[in-house]
Tab-separated table of C-alpha atoms in Angstrom:
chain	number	residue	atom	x	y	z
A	879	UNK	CA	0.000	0.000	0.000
A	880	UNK	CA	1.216	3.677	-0.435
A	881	UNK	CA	1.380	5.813	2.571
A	882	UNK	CA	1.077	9.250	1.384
A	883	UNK	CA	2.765	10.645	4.627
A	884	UNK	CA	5.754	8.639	3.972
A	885	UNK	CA	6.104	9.859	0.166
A	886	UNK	CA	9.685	10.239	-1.194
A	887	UNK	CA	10.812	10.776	-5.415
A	888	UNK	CA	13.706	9.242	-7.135
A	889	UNK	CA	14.943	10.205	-10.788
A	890	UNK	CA	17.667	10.129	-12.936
A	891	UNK	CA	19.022	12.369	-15.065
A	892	UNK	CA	16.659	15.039	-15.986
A	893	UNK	CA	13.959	12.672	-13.727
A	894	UNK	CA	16.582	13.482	-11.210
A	895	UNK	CA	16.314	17.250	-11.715
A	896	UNK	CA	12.352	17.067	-12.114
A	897	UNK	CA	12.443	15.121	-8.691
A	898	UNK	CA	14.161	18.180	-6.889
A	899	UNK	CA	11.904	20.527	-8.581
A	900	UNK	CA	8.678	19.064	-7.710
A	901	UNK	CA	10.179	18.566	-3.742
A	902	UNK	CA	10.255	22.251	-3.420
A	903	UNK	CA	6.957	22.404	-4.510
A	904	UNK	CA	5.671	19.464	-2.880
A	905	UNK	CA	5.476	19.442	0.774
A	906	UNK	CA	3.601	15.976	0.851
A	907	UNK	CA	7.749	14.901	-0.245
A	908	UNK	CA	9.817	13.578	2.781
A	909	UNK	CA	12.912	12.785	1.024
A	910	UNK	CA	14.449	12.852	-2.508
A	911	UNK	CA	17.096	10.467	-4.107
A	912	UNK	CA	18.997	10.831	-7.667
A	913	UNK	CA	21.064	9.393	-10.029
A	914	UNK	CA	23.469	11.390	-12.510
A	915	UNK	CA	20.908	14.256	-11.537
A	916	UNK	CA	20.847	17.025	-15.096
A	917	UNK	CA	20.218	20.332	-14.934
A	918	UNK	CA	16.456	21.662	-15.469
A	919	UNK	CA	14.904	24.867	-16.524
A	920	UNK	CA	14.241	26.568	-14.047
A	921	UNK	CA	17.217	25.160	-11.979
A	922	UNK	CA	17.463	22.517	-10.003
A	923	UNK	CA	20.512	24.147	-7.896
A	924	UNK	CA	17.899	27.049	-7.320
A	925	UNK	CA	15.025	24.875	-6.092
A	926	UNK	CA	17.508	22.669	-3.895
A	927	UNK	CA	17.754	26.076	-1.721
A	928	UNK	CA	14.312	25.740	-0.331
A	929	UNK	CA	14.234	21.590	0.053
A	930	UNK	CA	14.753	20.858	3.832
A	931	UNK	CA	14.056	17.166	3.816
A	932	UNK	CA	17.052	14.810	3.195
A	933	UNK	CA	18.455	13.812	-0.019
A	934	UNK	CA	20.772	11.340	-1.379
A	935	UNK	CA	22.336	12.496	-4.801
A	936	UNK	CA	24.351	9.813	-6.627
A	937	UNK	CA	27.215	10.975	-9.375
A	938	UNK	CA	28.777	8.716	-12.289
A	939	UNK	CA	32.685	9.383	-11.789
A	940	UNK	CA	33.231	8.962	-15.885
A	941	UNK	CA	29.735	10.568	-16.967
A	942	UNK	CA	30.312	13.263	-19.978
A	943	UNK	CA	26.523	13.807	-19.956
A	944	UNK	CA	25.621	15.259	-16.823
A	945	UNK	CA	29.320	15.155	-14.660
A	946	UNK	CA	29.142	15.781	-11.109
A	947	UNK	CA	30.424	19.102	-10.770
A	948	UNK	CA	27.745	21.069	-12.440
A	949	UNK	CA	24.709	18.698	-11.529
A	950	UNK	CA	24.551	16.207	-8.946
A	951	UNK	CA	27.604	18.279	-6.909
A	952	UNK	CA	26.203	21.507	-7.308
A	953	UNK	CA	22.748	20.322	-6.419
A	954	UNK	CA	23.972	18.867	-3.272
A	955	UNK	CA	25.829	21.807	-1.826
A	956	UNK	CA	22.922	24.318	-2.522
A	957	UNK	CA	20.646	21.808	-0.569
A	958	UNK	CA	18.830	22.919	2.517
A	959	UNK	CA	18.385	19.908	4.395
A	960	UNK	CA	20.286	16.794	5.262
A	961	UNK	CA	22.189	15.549	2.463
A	962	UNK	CA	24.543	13.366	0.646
A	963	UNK	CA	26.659	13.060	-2.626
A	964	UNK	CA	28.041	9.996	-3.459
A	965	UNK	CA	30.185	9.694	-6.403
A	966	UNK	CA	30.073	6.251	-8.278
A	967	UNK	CA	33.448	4.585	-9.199
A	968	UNK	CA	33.639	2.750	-12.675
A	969	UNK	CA	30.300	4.253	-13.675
A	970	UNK	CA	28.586	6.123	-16.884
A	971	UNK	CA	25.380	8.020	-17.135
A	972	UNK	CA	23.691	5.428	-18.561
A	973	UNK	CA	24.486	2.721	-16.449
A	974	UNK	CA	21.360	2.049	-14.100
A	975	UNK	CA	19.135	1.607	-17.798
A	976	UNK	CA	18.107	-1.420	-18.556
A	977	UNK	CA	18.027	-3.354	-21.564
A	978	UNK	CA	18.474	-1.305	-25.116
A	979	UNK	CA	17.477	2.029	-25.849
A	980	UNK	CA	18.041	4.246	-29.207
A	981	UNK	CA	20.020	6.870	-26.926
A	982	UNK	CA	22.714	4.278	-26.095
A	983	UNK	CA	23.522	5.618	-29.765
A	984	UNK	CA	23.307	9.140	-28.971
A	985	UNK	CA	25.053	8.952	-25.141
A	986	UNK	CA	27.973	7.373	-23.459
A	987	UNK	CA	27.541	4.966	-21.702
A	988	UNK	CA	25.825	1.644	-21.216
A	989	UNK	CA	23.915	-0.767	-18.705
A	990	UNK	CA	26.218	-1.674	-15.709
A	991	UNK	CA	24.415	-4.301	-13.402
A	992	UNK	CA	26.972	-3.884	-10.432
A	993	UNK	CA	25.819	0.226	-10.683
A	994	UNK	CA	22.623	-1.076	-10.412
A	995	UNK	CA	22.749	-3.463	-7.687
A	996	UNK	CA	24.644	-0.553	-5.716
A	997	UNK	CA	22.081	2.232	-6.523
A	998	UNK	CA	19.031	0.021	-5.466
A	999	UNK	CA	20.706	-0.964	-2.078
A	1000	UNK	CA	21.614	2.493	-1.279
A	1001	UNK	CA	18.262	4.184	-2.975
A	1002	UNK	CA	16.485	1.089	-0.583
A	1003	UNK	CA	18.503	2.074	2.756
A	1004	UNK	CA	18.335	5.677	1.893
A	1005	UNK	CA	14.482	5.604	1.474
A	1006	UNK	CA	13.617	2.937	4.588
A	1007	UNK	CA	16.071	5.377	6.554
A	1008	UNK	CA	14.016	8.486	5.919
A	1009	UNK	CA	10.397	7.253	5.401
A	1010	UNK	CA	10.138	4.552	7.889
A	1011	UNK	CA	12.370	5.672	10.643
A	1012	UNK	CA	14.186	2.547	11.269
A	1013	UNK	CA	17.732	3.059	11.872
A	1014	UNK	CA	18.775	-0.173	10.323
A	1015	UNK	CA	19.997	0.817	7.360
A	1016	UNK	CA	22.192	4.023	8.611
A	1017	UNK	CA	25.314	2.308	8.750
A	1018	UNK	CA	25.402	1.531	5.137
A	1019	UNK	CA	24.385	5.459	4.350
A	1020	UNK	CA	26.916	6.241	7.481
A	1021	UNK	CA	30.335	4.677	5.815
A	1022	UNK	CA	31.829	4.555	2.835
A	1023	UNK	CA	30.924	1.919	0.600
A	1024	UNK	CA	33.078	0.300	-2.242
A	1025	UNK	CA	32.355	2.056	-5.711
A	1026	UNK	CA	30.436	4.528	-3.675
A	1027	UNK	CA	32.767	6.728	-1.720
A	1028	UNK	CA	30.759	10.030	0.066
A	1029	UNK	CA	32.280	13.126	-1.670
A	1030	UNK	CA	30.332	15.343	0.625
A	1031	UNK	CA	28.196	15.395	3.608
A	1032	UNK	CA	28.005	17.830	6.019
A	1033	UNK	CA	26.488	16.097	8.981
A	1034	UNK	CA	29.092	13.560	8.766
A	1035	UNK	CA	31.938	16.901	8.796
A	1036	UNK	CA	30.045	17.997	12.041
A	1037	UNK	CA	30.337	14.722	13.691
A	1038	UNK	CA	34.209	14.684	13.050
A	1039	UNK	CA	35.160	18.061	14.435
């Protein structure tokens, strides 16, 4: 069943900036997750000001269609709630598609079934974390995890110093 108070978006690449945009909107949204996140009109990095519930933002180290530093990065660091970047080792933009499509043609990259596995289990814990409240899962969104190293969080900074 779907528990509208416990409502949270995912997306990738422009889904991923269309998620962000419609959680500033949305206040029925508790937290936001995405994948090789793109740039929207208007901008995602503008609406990511005004978001206060957590989000998870996932990066493709080698994507040349929507590279970290201008989407998923940027995003992440005008966020203002809880968040997370992640950046994905040995991973393209296209990598959590399945099966073929006509843009594999048009952009680089291809399916990657280890990106996948890895951006379901941390989408899963990231999601069952914020929505259900069990504390379960935090370790795995706590630590590092292989392919997955945490580029920035700043609650994580706070609890160093």
């Amino acid at each position: 069943s779907v528990d509208p108070a416990k409502l949270g978006l995912a997306g990738h690449s422009v889904g991923g900036g269309a998620a962000v945009l419609a959680a500033a909107d949305d206040p029925r949204i508790k937290a936001v997750a995405t994948i090789a996140a793109a740039q929207t009109m208007p901008p995602a990095t503008k609406a990511a000001r005004g978001i206060s519930v957590p989000g998870l933002h996932l990066a493709a180290k080698g994507d040349l269609v929507a590279p970290a530093i201008g989407n998923a990065e940027a995003i992440a660091k005008a966020w203002g709630g809880p968040v997370q970047l992640r950046i994905l080792d040995k991973s393209t933009h296209l990598a959590v598609t399945e099966g073929s499509h006509w843009s594999q043609r048009l952009l680089q990259g291809k399916p990657q079934r280890r990106t996948q596995r890895l951006v379901r289990a941390l989408f899963t814990a990231f999601f069952l974390t914020h929505l259900t409240g069990t504390d379960k899962y935090r370790p795995l969104l706590d630590a590092d995890v292989k392919r997955a190293a945490i580029e920035f969080d700043p609650s994580l900074e706070e609890e160093a110093a």
